[in-house]
Coordinates of C-alpha atoms and ligand atoms in Angstrom, one line a residue:
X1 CA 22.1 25.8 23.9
X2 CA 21.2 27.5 27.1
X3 CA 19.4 26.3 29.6
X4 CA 18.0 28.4 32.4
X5 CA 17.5 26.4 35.4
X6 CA 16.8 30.0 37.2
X7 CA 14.0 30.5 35.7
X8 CA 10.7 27.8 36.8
X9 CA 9.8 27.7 33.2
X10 CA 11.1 25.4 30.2
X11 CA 10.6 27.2 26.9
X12 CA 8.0 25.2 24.7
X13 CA 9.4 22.4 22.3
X14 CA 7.9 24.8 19.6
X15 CA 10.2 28.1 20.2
X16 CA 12.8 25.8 21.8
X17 CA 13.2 23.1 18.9
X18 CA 11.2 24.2 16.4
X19 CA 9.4 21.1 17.3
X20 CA 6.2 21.2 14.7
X21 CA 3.0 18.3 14.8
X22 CA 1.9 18.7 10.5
X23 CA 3.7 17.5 7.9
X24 CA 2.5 15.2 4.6
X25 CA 5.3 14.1 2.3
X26 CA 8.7 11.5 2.3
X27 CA 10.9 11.3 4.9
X28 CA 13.7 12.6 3.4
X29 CA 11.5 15.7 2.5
X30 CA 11.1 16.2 6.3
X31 CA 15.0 15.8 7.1
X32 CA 15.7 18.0 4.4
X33 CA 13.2 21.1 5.7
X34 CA 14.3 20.5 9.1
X35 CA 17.9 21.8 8.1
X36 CA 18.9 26.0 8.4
X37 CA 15.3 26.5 10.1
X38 CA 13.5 25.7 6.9
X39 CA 10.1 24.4 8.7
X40 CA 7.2 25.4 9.0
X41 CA 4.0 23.8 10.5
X42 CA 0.8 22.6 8.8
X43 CA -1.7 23.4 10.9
X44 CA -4.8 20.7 11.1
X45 CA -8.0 22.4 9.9
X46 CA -9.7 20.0 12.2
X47 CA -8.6 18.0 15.1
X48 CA -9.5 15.0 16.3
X49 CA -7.9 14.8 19.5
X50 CA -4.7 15.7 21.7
X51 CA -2.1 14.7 24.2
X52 CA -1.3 16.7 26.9
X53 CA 1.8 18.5 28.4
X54 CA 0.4 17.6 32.0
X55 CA 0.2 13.8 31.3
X56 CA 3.1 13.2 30.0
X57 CA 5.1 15.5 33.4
X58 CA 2.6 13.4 35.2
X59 CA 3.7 9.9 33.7
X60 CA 7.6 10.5 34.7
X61 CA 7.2 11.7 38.0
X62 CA 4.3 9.7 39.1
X63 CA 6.9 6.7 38.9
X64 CA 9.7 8.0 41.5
X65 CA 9.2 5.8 44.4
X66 CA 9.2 8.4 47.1
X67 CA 7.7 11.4 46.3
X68 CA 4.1 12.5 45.8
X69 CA 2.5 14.6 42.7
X70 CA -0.5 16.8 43.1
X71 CA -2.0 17.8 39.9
X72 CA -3.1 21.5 40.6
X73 CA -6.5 20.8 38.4
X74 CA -10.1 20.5 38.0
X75 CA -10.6 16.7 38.4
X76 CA -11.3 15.8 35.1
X77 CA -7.7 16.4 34.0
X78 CA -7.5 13.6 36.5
X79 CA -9.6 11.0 33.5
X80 CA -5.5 9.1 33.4
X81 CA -4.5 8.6 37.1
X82 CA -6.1 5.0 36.7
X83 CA -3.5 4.8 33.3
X84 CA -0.4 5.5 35.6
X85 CA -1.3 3.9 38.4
X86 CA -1.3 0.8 35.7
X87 CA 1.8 1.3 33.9
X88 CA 3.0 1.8 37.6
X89 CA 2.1 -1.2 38.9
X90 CA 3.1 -3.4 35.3
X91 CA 6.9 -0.9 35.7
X92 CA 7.4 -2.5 38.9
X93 CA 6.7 -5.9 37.9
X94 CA 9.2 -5.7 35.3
X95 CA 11.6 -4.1 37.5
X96 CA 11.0 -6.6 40.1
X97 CA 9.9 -3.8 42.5
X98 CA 6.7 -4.6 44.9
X99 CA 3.8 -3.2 43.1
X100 CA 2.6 -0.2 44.7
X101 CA -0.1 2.2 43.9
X102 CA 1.1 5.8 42.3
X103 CA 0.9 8.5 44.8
X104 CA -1.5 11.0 43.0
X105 CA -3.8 13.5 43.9
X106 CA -5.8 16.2 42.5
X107 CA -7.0 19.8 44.2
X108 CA -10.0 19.1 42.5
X109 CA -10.5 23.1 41.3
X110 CA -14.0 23.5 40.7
X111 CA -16.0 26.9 39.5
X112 CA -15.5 28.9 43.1
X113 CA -12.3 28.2 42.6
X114 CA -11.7 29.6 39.0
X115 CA -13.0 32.9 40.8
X116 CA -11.7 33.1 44.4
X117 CA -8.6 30.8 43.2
X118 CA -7.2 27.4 44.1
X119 CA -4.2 28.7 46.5
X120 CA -6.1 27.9 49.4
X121 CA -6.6 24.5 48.2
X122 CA -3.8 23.7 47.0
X123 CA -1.5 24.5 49.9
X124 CA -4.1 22.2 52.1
X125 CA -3.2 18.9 49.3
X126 CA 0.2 19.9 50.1
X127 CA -0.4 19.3 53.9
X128 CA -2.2 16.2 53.5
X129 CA 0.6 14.5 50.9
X130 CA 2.7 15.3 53.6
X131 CA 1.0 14.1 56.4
X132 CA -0.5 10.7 54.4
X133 CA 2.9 9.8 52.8
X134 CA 6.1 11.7 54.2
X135 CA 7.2 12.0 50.9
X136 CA 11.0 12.9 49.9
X137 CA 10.0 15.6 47.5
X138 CA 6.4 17.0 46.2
X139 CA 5.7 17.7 42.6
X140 CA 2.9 20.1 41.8
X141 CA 1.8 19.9 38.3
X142 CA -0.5 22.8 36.5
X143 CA -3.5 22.5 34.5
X144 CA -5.0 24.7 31.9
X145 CA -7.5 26.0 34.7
X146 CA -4.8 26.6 37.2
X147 CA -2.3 28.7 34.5
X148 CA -5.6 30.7 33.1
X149 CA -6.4 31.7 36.7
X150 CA -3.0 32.7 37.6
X151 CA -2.8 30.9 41.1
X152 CA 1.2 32.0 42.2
X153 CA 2.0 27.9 42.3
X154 CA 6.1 28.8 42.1
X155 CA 5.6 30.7 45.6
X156 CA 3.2 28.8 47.2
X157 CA 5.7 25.6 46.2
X158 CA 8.8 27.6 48.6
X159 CA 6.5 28.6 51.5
X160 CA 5.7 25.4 52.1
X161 CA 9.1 23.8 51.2
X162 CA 10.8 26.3 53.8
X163 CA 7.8 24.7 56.2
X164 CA 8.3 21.1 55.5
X165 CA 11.6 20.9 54.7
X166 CA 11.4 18.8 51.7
X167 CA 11.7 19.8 48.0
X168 CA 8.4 21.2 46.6
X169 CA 8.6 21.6 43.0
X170 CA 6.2 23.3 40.6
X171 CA 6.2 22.0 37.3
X172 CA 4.6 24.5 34.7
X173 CA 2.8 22.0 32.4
X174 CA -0.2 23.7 31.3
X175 CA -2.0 21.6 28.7
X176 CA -2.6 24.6 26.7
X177 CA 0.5 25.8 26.3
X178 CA 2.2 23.6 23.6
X179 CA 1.4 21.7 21.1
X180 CA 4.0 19.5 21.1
X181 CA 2.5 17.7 24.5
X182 CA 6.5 15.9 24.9
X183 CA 6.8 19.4 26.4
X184 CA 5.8 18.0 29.7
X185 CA 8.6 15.9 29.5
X186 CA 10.9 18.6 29.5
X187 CA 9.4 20.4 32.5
X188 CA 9.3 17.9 34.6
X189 CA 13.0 17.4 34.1
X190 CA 13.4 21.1 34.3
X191 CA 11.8 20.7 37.5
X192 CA 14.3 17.7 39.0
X193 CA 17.1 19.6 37.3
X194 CA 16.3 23.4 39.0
X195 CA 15.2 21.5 42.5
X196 CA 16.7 18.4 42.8
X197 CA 19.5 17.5 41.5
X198 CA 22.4 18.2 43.8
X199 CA 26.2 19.0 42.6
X200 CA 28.7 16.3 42.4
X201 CA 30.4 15.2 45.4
X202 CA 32.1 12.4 44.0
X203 CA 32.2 11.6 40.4
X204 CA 31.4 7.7 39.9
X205 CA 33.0 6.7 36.5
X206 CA 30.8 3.6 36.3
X207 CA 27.8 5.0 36.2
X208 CA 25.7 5.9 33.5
X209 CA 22.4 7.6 33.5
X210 CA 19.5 5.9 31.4
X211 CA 16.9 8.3 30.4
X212 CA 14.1 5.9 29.8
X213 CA 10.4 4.7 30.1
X214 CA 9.3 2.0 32.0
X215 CA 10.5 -1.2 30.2
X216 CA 12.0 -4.1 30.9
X217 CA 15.9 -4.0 32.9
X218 CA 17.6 -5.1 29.7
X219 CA 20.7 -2.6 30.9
X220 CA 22.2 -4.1 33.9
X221 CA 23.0 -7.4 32.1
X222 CA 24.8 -5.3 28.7
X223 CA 26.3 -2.7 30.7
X224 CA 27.5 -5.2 33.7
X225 CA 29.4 -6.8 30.5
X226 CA 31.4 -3.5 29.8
X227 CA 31.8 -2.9 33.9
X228 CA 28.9 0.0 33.4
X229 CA 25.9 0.3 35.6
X230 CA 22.7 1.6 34.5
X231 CA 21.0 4.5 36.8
X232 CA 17.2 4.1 35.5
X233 CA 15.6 7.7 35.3
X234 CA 12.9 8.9 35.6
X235 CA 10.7 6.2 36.6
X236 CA 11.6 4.0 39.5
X237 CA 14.5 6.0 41.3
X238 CA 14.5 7.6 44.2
X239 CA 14.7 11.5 45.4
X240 CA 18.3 10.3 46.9
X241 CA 19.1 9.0 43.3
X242 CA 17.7 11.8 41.3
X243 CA 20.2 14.2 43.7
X244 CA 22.7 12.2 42.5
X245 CA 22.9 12.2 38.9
X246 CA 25.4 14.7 38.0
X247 CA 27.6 12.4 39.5
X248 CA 27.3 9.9 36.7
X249 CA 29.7 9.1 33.8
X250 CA 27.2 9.8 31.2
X251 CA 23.8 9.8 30.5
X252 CA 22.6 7.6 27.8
X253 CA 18.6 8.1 26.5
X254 CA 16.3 5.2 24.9
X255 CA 15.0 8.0 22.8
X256 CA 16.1 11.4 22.2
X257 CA 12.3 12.7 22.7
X258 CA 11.8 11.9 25.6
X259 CA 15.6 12.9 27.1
X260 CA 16.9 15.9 24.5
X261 CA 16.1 17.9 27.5
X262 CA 17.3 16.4 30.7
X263 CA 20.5 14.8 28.9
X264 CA 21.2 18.5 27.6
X265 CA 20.9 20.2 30.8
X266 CA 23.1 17.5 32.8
X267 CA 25.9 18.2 30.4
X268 CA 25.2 21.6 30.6
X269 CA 25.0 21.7 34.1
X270 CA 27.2 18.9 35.7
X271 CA 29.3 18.4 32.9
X272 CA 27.9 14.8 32.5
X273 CA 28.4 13.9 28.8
X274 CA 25.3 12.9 26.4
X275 CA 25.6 10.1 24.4
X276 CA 24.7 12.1 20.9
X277 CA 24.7 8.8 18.7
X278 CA 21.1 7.8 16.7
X279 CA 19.0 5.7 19.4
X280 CA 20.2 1.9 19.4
X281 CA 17.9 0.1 17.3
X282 CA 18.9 -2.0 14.1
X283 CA 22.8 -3.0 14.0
X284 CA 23.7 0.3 12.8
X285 CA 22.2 2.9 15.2
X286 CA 23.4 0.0 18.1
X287 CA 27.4 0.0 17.1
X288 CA 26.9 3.4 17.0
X289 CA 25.6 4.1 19.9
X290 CA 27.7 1.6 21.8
X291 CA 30.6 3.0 20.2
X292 CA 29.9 6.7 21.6
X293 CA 29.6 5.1 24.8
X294 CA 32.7 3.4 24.8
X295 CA 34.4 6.0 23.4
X296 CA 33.4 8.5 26.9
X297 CA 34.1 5.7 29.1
X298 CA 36.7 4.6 28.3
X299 CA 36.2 0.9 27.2
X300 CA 36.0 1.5 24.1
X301 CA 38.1 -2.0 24.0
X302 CA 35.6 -3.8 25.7
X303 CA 32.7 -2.4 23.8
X304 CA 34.3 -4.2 20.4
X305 CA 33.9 -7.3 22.9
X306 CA 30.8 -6.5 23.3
X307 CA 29.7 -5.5 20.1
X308 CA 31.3 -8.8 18.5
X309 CA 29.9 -11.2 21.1
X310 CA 26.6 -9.8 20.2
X311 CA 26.4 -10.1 16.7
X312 CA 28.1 -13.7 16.8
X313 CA 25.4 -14.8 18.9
X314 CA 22.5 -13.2 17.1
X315 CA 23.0 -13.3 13.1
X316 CA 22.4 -17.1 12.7
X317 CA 18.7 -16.2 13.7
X318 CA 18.7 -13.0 12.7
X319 CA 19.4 -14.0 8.8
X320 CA 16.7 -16.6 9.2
X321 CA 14.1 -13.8 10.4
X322 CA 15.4 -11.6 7.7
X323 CA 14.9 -14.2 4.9
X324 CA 11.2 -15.0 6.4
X325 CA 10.4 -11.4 6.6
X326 CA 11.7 -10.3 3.2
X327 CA 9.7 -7.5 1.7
X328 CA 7.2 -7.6 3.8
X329 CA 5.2 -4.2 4.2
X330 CA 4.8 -2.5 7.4
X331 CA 3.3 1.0 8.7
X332 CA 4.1 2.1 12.1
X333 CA 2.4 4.9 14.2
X334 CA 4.7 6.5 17.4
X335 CA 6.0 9.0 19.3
X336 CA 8.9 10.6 17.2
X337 CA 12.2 9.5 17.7
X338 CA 10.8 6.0 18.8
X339 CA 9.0 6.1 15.9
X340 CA 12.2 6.6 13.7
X341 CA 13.5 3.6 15.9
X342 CA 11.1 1.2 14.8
X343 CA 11.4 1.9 11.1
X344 CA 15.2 1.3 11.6
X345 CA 14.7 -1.8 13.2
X346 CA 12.0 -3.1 10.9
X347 CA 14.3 -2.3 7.5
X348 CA 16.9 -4.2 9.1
X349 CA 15.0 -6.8 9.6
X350 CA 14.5 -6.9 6.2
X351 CA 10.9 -5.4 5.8
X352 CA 9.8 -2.6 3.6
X353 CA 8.3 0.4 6.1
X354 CA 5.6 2.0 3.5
X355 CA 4.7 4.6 6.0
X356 CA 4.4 6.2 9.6
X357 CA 2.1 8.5 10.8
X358 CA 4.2 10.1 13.6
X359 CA 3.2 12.7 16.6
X360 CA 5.6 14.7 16.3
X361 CA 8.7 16.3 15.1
X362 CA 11.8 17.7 16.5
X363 CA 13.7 19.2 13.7
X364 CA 16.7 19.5 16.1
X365 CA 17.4 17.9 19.6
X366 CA 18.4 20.4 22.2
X367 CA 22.5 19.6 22.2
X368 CA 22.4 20.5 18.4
X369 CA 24.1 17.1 17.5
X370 CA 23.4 15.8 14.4
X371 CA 25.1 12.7 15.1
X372 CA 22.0 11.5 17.0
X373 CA 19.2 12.7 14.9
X374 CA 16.8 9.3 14.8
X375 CA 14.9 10.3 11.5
X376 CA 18.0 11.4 9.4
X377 CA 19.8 7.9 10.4
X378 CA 17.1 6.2 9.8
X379 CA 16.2 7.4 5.9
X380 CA 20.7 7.6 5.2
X381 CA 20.8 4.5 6.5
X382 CA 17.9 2.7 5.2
X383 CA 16.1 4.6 2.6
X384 CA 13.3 7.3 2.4
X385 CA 9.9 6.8 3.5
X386 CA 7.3 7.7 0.4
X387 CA 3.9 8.0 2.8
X388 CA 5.4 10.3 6.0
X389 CA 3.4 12.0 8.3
X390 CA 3.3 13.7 11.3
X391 CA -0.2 14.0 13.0
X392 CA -0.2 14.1 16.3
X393 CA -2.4 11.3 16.9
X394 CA -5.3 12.3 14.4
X395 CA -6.6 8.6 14.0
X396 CA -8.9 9.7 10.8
X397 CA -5.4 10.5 8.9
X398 CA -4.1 7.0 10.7
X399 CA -6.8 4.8 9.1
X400 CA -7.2 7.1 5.8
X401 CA -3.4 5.9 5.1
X402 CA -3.4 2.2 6.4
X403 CA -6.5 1.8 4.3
X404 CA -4.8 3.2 1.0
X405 CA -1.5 1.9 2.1
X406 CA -2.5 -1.9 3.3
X407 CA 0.5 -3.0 4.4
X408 CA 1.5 -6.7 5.9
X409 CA 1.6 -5.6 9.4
X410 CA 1.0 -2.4 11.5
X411 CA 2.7 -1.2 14.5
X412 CA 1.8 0.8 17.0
X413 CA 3.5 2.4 20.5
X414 CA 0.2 3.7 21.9
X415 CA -3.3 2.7 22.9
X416 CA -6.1 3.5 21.1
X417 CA -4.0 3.2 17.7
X418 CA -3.4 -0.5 17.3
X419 CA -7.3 -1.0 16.9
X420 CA -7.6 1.0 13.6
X421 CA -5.6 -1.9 12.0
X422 CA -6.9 -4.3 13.9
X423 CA -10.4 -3.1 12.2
X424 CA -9.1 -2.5 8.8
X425 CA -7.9 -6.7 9.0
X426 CA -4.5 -5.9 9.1
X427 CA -2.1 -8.0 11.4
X428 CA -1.8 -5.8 13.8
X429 CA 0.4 -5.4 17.2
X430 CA 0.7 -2.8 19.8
X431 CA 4.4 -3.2 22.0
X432 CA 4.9 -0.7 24.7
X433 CA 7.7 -1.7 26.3
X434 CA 10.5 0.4 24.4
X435 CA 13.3 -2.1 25.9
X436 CA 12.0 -5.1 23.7
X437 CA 13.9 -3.7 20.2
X438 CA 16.9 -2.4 21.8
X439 CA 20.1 -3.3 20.8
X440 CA 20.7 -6.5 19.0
X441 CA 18.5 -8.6 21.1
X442 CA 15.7 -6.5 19.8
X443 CA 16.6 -7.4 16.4
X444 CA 15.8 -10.9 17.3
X445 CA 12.9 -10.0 19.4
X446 CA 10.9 -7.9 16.8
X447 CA 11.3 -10.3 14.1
X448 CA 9.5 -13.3 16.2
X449 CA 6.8 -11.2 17.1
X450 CA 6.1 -9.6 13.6
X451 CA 6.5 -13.3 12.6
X452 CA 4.0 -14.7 15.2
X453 CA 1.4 -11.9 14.5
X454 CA 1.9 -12.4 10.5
X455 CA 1.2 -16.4 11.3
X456 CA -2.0 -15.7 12.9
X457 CA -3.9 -13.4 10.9
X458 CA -7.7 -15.1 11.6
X459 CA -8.0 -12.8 14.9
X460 CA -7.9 -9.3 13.0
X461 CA -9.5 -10.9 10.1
X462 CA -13.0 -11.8 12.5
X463 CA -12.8 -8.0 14.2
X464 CA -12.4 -6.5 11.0
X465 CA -15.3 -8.9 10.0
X466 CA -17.6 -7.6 12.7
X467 CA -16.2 -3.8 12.7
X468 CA -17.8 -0.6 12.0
X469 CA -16.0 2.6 11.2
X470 CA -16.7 6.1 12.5
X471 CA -16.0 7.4 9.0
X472 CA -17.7 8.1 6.2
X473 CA -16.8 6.1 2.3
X474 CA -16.4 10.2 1.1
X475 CA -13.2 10.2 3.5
X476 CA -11.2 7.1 2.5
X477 CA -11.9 8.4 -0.9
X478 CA -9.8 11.8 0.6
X479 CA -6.3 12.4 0.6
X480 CA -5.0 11.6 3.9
X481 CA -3.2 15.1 4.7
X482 CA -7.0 16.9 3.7
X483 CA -7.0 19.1 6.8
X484 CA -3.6 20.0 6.7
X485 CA -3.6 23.6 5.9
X486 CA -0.7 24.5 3.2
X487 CA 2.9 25.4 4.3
X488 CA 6.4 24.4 3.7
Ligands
SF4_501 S1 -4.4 20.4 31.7 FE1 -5.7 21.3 30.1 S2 -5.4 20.0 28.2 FE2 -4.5 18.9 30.0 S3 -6.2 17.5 30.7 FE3 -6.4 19.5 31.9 S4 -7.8 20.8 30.7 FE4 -7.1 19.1 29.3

């Protein structure tokens, strides 16, 4: 794996990875293509909707306490700064942090601009984030309009860095770009990586790196057990913390989607060590991961402790939940590798997962590992899943296979998805905090609430009572993967 922090660009998950966003068949089919570059994509005839590569740079480095972004855009690729500034403000809460608005703005391109360009415009939002916040660092994000005009962002970005002395980054995150929309992801960490993050001036062997979201601080308490300490990145540190990074032990990731990049290039880099163990949720995928932990640490001694500690003071309720929950059907909709999570967690539990409509896939992670490959763990260590499919958020494939499917309970990690089951009657819950299954805890966690939501199935039952459905009889009588052109 190389990764070229020289250059301002990150290659696109699809030429990087492989990464693809079609598929209909098992589980196992999908792990088995994704070996010796056997995949190819399925390209939707017809498309519902998309993510974007700019929202999802946006949604790591809106959340570092002292810098400002400026998304270099027409302002209606601003529609979501009201959805970070929330997941912001409920971050901080959870991390105990005052809440604070996001520090946000937008250049607000507009037609003139498309012709005589944005530079002028740009460089003048750069002044005034400087002047109304003294940030530590600046972040300039692209747009679609932005990349098709061809404003220079890179060398505007060091003009005014030399000026202001601060780091000015330019994140090339063109919507259009990729398809795979976790790209942003990985160039906003290219970003930090090629601009921020400093060499080591003192190795700490304590520390470990946490590439996460924005859940709850579950990490201080486990770690503080094994004399670890969590560093929380992205969302939440500092510019002073970000420099610091290579410094760490390791880096651990709650999900190898959201990290494959930045863990990758720290070890590539700093010579910080990835954890490359499947994600830690369900028993297995937990000792595992643990394990690998322990193992670079050095306490590998204490992580047995740990690791029996745990268990002892989780499987009286855990063998309750599992006897309650007992083939019980679920479907689950997610990103991918959190996706592949929840499946693990929800066999363990003792439920049968009858299908997943998925966003993505990654057929490799950018260290190569296949030790930490979520989906193939999930279906060795569990099973196959029959109804697979990965559909980058297409809700008309989503309902098509929850209405065939009907399973107990539905799961879902985004917005906007939850209420397809909700209107189809099926118990239904939406959990965004990614902490709440992790570990063994979130064994214990994820069984209560599937239990709670199972016990009170009148609320879904009235919506889907009262619900109309934007599609037609003609489609549920389709097959779900209908405009999925054919490929292997
Ligand atoms: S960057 Fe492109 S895809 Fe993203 S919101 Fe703006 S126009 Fe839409």
């Amino acid at each position: 794996m190389s990764i070229n922090i020289k250059s301002p660009e990150v290659k696109i998950r699809e030429n990087r990875l492989g990464s693809i966003t079609g598929f209909s068949g098992s589980a196992s089919e999908l792990c088995e293509m994704s070996k010796g570059k056997r995949l190819c994509d399925r390209k939707h005839s017809f498309s519902q909707c998309l993510g974007c590569s700019s929202g999802q740079a946006l949604c790591q480095l809106v959340m570092i306490q002292d810098a400002v972004v400026i998304n270099h855009a027409p302002l209606g690729c601003s529609a979501d700064f009201s959805d970070f500034n929330f997941t912001n403000r409920v971050g901080q809460r959870k991390r105990n942090f005052k809440p604070k608005n996001a520090r946000l703005l937008s250049t607000n391109l507009d037609e003139k601009d498309t012709i005589y360009g944005g530079g002028e415009k740009l460089k003048a939002t750069i002044n005034e984030a400087f002047e109304r916040f003294n940030p530590k660092a600046i972040f300039i994000t692209a747009s679609c309009a932005s990349g098709i005009i061809g404003d220079d962002i890179d060398t505007i970005a060091q003009e005014a860095e030399k000026k202001l002395k601060i780091p000015i980054v330019y994140i090339p995150c063109e919507g259009f770009k990729s398809k795979i929309w976790t790209t942003g992801f990985d160039a906003a960490y290219h970003g930090i990586i090629r601009k921020i993050v400093k060499p080591p001036v003192k190795k700490r062997k304590d520390l470990i790196n946490v590439i996460n979201f924005w859940g709850s601080d579950i990490f201080t308490g486990l770690f503080g057990k094994i004399g670890l300490k969590p560093n929380y990145i992205v969302p939440f540190s500092t510019i002073d913390q970000l420099q610091k990074i290579s410094e760490a032990a390791a880096t651990v990731q709650i999900c190898p989607t959201l990290g494959t990049y930045l863990a990758a290039a720290l070890e590539q880099e700093y010579g910080v060590p990835e954890v490359k163990a499947p994600p830690a949720y369900g028993i297995k995928g937990t000792d595992e991961w643990f394990r690998e932990l322990g193992r670079i640490t050095d306490k590998e001694t204490e992580v047995e402790e740990l690791l029996k500690s745990e268990k002892e003071r989780i499987y009286p309720e855990l063998e309750k939940l599992r006897k309650k929950l007992k083939g019980k059907r679920a479907y689950v909709t997610a990103g991918a590798a959190h996706g592949h999570s929840l499946i693990a967690l929800l066999e363990d539990l003792g439920l049968e997962v009858v299908g997943a409509s998925i966003f993505h896939h990654d057929p490799c992670y950018d260290n190569r590992s296949e030790s930490g490959k979520s989906l193939d763990h999930a279906v060795n260590t569990y099973g196959d899943i029959k109804n697979f499919s990965v559909c980058d958020k297409q809700a008309y494939e989503l309902v098509n296979s929850l209405n065939r499917l009907k399973p107990d309970i539905f799961i879902a990690r985004h917005g906007g998805m939850s209420i397809w089951g909700a209107k189809l009657g099926i118990p239904t819950f939406l959990m965004g905090d990614e902490h709440f299954g992790l570990g063994y805890q979130g064994l214990i966690n994820y069984g209560n609430k599937v239990l709670d939501v199972l016990e009170t199935p009148e609320f879904v039952k009235n919506i889907s009572a009262h619900a109309k459905f934007p599609y037609t009889d003609w489609w549920f009588k389709q097959r779900p993967d209908t405009f999925l052109k054919e490929g292997k």
